[in-house]
Tab-separated table of C-alpha atoms and ligand atoms in Angstrom:
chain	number	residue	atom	x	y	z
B	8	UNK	CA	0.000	0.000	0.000
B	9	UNK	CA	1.549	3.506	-0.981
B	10	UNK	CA	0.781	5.907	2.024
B	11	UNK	CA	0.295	8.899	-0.384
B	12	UNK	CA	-2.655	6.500	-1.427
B	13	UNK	CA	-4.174	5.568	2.157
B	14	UNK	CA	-7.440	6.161	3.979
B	15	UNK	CA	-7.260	8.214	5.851
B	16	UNK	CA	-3.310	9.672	7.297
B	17	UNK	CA	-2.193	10.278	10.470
B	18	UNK	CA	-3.136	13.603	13.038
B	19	UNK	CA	-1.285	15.413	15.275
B	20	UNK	CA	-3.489	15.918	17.942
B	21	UNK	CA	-5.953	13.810	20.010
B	22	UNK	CA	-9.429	14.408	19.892
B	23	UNK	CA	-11.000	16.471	21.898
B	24	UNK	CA	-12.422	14.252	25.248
B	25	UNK	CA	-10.346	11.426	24.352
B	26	UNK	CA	-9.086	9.874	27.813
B	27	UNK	CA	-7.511	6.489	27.272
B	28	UNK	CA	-4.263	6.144	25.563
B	29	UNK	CA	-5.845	3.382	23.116
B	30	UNK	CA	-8.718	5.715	21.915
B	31	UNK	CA	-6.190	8.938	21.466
B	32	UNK	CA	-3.140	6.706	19.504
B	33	UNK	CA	-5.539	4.643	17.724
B	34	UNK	CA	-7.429	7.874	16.245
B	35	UNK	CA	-4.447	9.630	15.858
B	36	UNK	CA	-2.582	6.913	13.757
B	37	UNK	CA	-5.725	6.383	11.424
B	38	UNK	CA	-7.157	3.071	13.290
B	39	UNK	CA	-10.468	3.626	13.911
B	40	UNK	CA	-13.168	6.786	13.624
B	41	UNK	CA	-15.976	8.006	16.313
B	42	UNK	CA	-19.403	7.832	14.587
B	43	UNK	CA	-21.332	8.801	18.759
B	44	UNK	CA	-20.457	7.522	21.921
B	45	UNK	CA	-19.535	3.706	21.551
B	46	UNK	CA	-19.655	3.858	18.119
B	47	UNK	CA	-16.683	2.947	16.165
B	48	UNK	CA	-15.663	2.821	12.558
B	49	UNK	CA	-12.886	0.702	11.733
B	50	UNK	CA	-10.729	2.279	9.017
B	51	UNK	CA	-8.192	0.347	6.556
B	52	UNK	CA	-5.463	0.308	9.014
B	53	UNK	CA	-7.622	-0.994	11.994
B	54	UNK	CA	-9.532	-3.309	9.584
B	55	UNK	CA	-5.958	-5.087	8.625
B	56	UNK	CA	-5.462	-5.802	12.611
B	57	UNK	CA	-9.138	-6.803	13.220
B	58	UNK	CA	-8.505	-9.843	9.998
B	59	UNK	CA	-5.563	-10.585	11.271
B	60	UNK	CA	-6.707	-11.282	14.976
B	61	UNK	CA	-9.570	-13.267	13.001
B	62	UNK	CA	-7.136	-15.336	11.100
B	63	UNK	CA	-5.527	-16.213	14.518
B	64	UNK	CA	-8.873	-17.133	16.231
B	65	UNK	CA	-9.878	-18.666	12.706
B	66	UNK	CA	-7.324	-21.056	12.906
B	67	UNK	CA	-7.250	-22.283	16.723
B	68	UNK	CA	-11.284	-23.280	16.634
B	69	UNK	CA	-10.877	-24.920	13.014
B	70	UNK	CA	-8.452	-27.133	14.894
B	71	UNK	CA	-11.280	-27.938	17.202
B	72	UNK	CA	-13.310	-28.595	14.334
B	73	UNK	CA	-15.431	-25.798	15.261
B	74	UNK	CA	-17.133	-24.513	11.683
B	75	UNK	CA	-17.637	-20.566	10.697
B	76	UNK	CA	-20.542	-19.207	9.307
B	77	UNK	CA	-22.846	-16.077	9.819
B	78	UNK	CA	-26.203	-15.784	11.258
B	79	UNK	CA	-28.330	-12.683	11.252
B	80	UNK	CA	-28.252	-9.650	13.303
B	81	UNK	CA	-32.302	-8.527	13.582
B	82	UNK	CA	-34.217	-11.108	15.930
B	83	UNK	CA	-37.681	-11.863	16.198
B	84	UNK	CA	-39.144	-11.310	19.948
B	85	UNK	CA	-40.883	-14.883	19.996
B	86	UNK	CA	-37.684	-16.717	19.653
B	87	UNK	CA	-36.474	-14.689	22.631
B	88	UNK	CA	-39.425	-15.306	24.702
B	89	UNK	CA	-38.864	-19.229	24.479
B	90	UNK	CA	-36.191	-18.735	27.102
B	91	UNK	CA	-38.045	-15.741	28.511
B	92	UNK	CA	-35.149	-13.364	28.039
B	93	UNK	CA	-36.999	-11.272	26.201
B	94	UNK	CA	-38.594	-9.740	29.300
B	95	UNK	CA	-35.895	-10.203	31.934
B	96	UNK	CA	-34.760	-6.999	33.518
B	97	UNK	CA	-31.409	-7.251	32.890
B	98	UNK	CA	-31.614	-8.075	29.094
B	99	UNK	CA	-33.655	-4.989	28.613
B	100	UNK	CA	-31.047	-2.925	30.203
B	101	UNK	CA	-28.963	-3.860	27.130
B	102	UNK	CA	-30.808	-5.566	24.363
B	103	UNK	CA	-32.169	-3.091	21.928
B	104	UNK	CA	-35.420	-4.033	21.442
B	105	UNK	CA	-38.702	-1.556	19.178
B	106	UNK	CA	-41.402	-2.398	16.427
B	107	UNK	CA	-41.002	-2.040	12.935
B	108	UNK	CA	-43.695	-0.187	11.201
B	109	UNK	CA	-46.493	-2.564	10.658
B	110	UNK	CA	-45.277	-3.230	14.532
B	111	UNK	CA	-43.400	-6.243	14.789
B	112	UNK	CA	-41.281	-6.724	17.661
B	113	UNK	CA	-37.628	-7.659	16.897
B	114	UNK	CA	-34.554	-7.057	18.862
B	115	UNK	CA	-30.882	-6.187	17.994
B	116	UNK	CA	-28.604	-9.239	19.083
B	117	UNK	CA	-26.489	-8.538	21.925
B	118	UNK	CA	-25.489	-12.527	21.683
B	119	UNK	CA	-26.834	-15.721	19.796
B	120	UNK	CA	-27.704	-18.136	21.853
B	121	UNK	CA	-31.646	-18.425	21.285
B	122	UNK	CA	-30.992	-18.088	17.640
B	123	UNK	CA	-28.314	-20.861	17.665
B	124	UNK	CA	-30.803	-23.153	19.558
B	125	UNK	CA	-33.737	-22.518	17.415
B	126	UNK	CA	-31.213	-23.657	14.190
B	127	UNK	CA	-30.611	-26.860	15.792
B	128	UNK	CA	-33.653	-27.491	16.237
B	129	UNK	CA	-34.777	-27.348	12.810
B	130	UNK	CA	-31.675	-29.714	12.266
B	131	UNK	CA	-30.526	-32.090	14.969
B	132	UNK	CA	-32.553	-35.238	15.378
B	133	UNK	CA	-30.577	-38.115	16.720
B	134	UNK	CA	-27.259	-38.413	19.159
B	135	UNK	CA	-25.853	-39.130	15.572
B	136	UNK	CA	-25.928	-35.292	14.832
B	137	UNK	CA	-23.997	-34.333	17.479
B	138	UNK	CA	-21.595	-32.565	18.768
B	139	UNK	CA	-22.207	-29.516	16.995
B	140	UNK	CA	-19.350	-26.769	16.780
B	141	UNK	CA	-20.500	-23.382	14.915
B	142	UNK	CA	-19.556	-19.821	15.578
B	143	UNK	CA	-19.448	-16.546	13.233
B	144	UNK	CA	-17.922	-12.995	13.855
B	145	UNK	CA	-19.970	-10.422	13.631
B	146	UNK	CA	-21.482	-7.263	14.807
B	147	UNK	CA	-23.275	-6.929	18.589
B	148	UNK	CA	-25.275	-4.351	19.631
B	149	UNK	CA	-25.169	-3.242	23.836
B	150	UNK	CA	-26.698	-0.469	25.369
B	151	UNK	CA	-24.081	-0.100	27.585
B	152	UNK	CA	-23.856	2.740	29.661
B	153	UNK	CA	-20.527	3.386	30.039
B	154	UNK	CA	-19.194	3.632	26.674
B	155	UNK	CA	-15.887	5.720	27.172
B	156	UNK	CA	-13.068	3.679	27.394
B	157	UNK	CA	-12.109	3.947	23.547
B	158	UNK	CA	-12.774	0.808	21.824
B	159	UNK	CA	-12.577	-1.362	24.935
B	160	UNK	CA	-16.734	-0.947	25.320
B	161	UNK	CA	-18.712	0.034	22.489
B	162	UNK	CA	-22.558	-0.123	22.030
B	163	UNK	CA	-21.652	-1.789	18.994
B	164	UNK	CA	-18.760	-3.878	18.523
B	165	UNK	CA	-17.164	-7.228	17.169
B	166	UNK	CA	-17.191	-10.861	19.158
B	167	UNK	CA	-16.273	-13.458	17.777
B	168	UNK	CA	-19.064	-16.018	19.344
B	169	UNK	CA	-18.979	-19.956	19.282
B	170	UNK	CA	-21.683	-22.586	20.570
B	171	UNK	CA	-21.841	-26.197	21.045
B	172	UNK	CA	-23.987	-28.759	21.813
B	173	UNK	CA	-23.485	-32.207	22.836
B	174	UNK	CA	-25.039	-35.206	24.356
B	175	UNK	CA	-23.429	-35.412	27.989
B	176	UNK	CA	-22.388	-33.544	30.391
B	177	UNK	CA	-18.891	-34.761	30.000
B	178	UNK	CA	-18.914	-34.437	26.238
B	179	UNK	CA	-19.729	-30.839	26.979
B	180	UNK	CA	-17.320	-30.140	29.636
B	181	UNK	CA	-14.333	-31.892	27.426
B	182	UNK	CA	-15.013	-29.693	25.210
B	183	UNK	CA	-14.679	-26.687	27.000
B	184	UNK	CA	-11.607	-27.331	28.138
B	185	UNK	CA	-10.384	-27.607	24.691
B	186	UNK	CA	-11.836	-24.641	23.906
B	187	UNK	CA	-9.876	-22.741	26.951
B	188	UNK	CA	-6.810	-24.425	25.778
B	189	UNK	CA	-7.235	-23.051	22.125
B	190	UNK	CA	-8.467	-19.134	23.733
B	191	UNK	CA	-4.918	-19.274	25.362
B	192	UNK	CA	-3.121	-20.321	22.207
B	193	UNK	CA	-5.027	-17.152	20.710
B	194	UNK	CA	-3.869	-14.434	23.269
B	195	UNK	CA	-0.223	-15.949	23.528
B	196	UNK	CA	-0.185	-15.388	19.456
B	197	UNK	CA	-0.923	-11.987	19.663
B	198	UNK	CA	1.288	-11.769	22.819
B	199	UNK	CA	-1.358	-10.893	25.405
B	200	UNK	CA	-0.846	-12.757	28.165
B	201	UNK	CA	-4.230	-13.738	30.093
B	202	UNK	CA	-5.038	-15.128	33.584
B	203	UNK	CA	-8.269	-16.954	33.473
B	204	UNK	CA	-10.708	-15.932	36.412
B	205	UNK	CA	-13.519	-18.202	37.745
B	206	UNK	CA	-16.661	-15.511	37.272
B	207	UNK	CA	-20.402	-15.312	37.664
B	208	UNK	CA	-22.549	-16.127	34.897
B	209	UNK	CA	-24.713	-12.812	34.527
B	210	UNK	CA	-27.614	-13.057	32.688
B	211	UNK	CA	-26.699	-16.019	31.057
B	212	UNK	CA	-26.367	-18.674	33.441
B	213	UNK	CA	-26.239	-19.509	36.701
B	214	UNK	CA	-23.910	-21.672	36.123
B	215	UNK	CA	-19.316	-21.776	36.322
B	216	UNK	CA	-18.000	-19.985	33.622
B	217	UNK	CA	-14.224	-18.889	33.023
B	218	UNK	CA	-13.050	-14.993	31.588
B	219	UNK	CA	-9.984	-14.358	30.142
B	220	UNK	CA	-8.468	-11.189	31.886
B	221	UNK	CA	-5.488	-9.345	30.426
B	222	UNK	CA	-3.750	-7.346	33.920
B	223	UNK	CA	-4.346	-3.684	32.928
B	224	UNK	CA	-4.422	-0.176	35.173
B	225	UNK	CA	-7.297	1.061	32.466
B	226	UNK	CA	-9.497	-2.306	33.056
B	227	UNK	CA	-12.561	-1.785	34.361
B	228	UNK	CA	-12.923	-5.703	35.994
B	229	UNK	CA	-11.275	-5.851	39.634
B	230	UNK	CA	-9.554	-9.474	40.071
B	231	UNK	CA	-7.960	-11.154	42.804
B	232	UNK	CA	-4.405	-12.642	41.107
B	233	UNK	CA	-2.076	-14.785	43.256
B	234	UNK	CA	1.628	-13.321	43.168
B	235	UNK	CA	3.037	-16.693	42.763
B	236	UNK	CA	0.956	-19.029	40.702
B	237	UNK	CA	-1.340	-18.524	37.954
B	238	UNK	CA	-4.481	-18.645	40.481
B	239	UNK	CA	-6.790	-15.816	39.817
B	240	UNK	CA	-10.491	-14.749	40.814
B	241	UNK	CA	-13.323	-12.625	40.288
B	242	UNK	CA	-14.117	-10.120	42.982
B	243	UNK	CA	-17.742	-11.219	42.569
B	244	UNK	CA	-17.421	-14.791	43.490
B	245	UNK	CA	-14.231	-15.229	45.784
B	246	UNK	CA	-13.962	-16.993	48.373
B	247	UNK	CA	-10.288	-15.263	49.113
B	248	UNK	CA	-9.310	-11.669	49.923
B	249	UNK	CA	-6.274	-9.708	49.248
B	250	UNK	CA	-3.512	-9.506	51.617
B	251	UNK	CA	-4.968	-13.421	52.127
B	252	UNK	CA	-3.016	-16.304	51.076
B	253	UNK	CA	-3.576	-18.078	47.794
B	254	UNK	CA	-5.835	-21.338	48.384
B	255	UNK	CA	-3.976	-22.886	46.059
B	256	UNK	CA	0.057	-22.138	46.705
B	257	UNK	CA	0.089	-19.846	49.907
B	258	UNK	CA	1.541	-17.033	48.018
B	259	UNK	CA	-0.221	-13.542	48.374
B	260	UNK	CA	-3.329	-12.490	46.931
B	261	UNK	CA	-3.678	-9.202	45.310
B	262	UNK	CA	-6.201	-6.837	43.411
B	263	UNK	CA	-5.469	-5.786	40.131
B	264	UNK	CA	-7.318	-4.615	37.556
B	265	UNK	CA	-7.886	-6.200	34.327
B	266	UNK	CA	-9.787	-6.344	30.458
B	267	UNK	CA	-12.092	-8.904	30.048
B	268	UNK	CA	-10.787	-10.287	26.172
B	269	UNK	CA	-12.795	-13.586	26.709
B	270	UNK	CA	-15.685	-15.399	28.317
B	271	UNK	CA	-16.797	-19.095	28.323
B	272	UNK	CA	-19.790	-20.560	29.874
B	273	UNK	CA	-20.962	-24.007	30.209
B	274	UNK	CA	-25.243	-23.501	29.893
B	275	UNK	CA	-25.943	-26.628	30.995
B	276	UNK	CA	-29.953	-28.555	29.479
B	277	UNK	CA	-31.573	-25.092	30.339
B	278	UNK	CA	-31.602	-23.764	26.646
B	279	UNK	CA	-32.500	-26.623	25.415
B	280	UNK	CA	-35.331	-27.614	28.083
B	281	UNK	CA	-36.428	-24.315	27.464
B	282	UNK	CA	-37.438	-24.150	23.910
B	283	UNK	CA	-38.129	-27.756	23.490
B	284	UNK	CA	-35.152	-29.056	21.429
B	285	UNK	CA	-33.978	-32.499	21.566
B	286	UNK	CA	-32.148	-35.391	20.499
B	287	UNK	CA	-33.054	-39.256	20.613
B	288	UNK	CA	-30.537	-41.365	21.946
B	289	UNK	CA	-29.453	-44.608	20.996
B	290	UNK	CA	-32.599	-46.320	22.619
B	291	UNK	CA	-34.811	-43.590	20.552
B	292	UNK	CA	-35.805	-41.558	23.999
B	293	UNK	CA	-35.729	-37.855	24.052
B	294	UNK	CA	-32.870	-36.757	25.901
B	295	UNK	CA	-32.135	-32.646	26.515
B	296	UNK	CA	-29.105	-31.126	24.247
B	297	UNK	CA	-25.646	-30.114	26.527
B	298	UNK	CA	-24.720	-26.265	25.433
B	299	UNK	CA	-21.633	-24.110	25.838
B	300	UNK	CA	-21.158	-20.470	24.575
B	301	UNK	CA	-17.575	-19.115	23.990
B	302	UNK	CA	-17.054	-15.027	23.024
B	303	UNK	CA	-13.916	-13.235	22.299
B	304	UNK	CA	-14.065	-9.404	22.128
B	305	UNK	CA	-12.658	-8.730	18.602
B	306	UNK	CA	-12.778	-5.097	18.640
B	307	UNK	CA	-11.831	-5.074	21.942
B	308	UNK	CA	-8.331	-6.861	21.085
B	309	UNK	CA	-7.179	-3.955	19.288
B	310	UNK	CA	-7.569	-1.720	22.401
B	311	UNK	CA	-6.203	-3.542	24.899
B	312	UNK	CA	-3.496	-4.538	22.330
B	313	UNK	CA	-2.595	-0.640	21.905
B	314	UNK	CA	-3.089	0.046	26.139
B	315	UNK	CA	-0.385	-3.039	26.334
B	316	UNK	CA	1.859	-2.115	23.457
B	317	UNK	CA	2.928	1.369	22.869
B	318	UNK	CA	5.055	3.923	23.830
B	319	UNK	CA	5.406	7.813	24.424
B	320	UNK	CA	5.967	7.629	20.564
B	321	UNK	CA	3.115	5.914	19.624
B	322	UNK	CA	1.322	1.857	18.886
B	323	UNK	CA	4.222	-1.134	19.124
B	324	UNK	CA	2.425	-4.013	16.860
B	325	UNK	CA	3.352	-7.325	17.841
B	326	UNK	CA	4.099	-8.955	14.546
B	327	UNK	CA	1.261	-11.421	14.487
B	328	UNK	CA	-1.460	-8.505	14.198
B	329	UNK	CA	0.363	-5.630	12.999
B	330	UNK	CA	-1.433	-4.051	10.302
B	331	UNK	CA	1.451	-4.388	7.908
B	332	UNK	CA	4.972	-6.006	8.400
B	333	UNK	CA	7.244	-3.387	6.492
B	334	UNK	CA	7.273	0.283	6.604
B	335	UNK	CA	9.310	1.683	3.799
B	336	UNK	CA	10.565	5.075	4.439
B	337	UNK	CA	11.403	6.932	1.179
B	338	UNK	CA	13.927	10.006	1.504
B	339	UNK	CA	14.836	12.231	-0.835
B	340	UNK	CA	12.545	10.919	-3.203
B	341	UNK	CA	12.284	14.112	-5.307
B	342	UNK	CA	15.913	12.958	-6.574
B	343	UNK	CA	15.123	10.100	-9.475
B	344	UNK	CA	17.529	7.523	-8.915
B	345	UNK	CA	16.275	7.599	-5.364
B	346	UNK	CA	12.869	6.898	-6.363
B	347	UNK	CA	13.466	4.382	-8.470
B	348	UNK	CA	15.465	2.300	-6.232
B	349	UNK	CA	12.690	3.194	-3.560
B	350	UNK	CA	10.201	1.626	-5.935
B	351	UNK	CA	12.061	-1.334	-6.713
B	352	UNK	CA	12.565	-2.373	-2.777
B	353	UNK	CA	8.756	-1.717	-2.679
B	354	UNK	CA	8.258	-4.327	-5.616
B	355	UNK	CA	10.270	-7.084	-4.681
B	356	UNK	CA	9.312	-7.026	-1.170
B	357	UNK	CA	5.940	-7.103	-2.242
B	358	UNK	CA	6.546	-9.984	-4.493
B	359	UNK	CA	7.885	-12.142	-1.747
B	360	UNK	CA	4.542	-11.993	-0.405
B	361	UNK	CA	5.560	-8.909	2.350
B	362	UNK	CA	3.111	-6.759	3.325
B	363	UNK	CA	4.573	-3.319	2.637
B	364	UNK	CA	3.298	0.142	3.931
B	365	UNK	CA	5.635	2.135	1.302
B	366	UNK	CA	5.578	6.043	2.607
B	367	UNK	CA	6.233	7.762	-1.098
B	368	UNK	CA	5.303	11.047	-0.632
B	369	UNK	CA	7.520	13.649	-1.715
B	370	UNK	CA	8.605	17.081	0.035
B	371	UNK	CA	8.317	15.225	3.303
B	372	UNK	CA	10.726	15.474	5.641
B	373	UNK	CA	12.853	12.411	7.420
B	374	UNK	CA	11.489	13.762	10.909
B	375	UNK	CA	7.615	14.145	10.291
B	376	UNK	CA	8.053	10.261	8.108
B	377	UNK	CA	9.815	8.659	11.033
B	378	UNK	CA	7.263	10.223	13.493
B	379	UNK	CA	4.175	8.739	11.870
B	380	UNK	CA	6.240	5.130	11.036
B	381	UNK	CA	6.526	5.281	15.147
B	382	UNK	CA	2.798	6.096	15.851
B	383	UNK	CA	1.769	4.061	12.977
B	384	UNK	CA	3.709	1.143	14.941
B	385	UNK	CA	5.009	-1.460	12.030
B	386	UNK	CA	7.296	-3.804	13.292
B	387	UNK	CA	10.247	-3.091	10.861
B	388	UNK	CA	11.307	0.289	9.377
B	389	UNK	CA	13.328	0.136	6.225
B	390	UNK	CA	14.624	3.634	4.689
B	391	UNK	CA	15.556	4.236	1.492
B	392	UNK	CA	17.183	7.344	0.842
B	393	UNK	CA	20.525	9.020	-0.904
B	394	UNK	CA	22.755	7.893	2.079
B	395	UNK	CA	21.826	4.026	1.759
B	396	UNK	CA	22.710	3.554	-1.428
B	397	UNK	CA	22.577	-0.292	-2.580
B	398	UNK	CA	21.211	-0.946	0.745
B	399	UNK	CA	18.392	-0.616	3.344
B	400	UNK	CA	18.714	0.719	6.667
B	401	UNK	CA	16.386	-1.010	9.006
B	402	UNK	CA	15.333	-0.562	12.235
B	403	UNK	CA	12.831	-2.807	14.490
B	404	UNK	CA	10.149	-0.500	16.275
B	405	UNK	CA	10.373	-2.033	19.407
B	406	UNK	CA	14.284	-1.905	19.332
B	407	UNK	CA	16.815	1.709	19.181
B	408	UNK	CA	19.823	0.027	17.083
B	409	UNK	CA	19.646	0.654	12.822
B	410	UNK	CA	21.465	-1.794	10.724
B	411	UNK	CA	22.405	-1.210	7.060
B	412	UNK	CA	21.461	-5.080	5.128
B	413	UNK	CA	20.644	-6.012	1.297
B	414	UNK	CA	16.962	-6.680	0.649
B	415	UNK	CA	18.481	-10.409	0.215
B	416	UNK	CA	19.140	-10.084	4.270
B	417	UNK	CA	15.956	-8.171	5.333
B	418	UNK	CA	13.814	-10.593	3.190
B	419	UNK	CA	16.010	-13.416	5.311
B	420	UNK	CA	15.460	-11.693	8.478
B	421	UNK	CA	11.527	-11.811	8.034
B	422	UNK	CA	10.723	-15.182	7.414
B	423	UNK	CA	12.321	-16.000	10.579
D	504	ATP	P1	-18.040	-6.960	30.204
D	504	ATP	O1	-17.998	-7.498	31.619
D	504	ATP	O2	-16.764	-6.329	29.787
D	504	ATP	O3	-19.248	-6.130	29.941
D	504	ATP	P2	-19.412	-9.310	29.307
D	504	ATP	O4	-19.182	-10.283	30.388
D	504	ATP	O5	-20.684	-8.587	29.246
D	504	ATP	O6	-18.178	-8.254	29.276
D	504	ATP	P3	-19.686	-11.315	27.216
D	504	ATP	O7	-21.146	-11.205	27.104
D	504	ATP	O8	-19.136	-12.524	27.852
D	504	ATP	O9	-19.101	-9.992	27.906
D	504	ATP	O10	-19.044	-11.093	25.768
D	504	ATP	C1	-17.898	-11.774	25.263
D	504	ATP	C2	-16.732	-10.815	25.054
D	504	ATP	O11	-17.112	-9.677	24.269
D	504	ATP	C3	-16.196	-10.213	26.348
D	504	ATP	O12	-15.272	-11.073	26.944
D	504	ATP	C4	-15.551	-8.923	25.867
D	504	ATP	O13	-14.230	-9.175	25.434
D	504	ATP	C5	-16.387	-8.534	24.675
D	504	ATP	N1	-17.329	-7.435	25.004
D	504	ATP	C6	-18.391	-7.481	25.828
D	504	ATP	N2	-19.033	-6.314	25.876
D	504	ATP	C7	-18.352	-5.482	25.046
D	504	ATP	C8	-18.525	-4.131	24.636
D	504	ATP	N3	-19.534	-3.401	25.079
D	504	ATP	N4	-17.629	-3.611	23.745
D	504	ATP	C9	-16.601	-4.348	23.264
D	504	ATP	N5	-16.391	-5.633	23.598
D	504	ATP	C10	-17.249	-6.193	24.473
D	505	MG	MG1	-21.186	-6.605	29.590
């Protein structure tokens, strides 16, 4: 991608209001755009992080044999009153719900699990059908009403949500752990690293369900973390205080505050009991359908990625999600031969497959270019200008040393 050519470029200054670091470097940089309160567009830089944290997530559930697909984002009331959510206090605190114009009641999804049940039961009929392992990404819509922290809480944002049914209570369970094995494969990927906190169900269940809480001063989640082992706790359902000693080790409890990135919940028969969906066993009697819901805050990621990874400077990508791998700096680039040899790194990089950010605009100068590359946040800087000559001079955004190397040697240095 040329940057004389991108969507929109960087600004100096923060907006206006803008308290957390995430919401003023991802604005600034030319992430993401306010629409109102909670209300985010995602703009070609941000979009390039949010499909590559998909890819990652993508990949771990296909591996469980979990399938994608995409199921639609305006409900109809009477599947929600089958579970009697609908009408429950809490829901309506969130759940945008009105009447279309010939007055039909339909609701906004905040998550899918009616929907998901009333598809299997058009479909599942025996024990033979199951498990079942679907989950799209897609839009949700929250009336939340604290939508300030940036991107970390919007009244519309992007979850990745799987569900799974099964015949047993074990079969469930089993499967929930693999699905909290793959959600830590996911955050260790993108470098994020997670404790996983027993928490209250909320209005989804009342029963044991597991978050995935990255340690962070702008969380808005108080946990109790053990200061030796990898024990950690909701506030809401501890049995331990801090300055107590961990159940589990004897080391000492603290409070921290974290981001909730993920959430899984074992829903038990009460979904399925509910609306009447069943399969036969193997002697041909009705038997009640084992669910699970898993959600990973996709738009969320990129926030709490930028709180973790940044500097007075601006965003430090990990590699894994960084919007593009290569930020070519050109110099001097109203001199020719410059140019050309600018434009020549920029082809064969892209030709191996690299994805380049190429800055080509001319009458630039090296101090405003380097300033954006380091908001920006690439992982590897590579200027071309009159004083490199045959070669590149790179330097790795998270490191303070330059190197001079052939594109032969940078192209060797990032495939490892
Ligand atoms: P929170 O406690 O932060 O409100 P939640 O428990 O309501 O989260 P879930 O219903 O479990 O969240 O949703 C799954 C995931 O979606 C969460 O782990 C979080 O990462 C993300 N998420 C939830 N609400 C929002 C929101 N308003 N904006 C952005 N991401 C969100
Ligand atoms: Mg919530």
């Amino acid at each position: 991608m040329r940057y004389s050519q991108l969507f929109p470029k960087t600004i100096k200054q923060a907006p206006a209001g803008a308290e957390s670091v995430n919401h003023q470097l991802l604005v600034r940089a030319g992430f993401i755009d306010q629409l109102m309160a909670g209300s985010w567009t995602l703009l070609p830089l941000g979009f390039r992080v949010i499909s590559k944290i998909n890819d990652i997530i993508r990949g771990e559930l296909n591996s469980t044999e979990a399938q994608e697909m995409l199921m639609p984002l305006l409900h109809p009331r009477d599947i929600w009153d089958q579970t009697g959510r609908w009408s429950d206090p809490d829901v309506k605190e969130i759940m945008y719900q009105f009447k279309d114009i010939r007055g039909k009641e339909l609701g906004l999804s905040f998550t899918h699990e009616e929907i998901v049940m009333n598809l299997l039961g058009k479909y599942v009929r025996s024990y033979k059908d199951l498990p079942i392992k679907i989950y799209h990404f897609s839009t949700k819509f929250r009336n939340e009403p604290r939508a300030k922290s940036g991107i970390l809480r919007g009244r519309e944002f992007l979850m990745k949500d799987l569900y799974s049914a099964h015949v047993s209570k074990e079969d469930l369970q089993q499967y929930f752990q693999q699905v909290r094995e793959a959600y830590l494969k996911i955050f260790n990927r993108m470098k994020l690293e997670t404790r996983v906190v027993d928490a209250s169900g909320g209005v989804f269940t009342e029963g044991f369900t597991q978050e995935f809480q990255v340690i962070s001063p702008v969380g808005e989640d108080s946990i109790l973390v053990c200061e030796s082992c990898d024990f950690a706790t909701n506030i809401e359902v501890s049995q331990v205080k801090e300055g107590e000693k961990c159940p589990r080790c004897g080391g000492k409890i603290k409070m921290v505050k974290a981001i909730e990135v993920g959430h899984i919940f074992t829903l038990g028969t009460k979904y399925s009991k509910n609306m009447g969906v069943f399969f036969l066993d193997e002697h041909g009697k009705k038997q009640d359908l084992w669910f699970g819901s898993y959600g990973i805050g996709v738009s969320r990621l990129v926030g709490v990625l930028v709180e973790k990874f940044h500097d007075e400077k601006g965003i430090v990508w990990p590699e894994a999600v960084a919007p593009f791998k290569v930020h070519l700096v050109g110099l001097d680039l109203d001199n020719k031969e410059v140019m050309e040899r600018a434009e020549k790194v920029y082809k064969q990089l892209q030709a191996e497959g690299v994805e380049v950010l190429f800055d080509d605009k001319e009458g630039v100068s090296a101090g405003e270019k380097f300033a954006d590359a380091d908001l920006i946040g690439i992982p590897y800087r590579v200027v071309v200008s009159k004083r490199t000559e045959e070669q590149l001079e790179v330097k790795k955004r998270n490191e303070k040393t330059t190197a001079f190397v052939t594109v032969e040697e940078l192209l060797k240095q990032l495939s490892h």
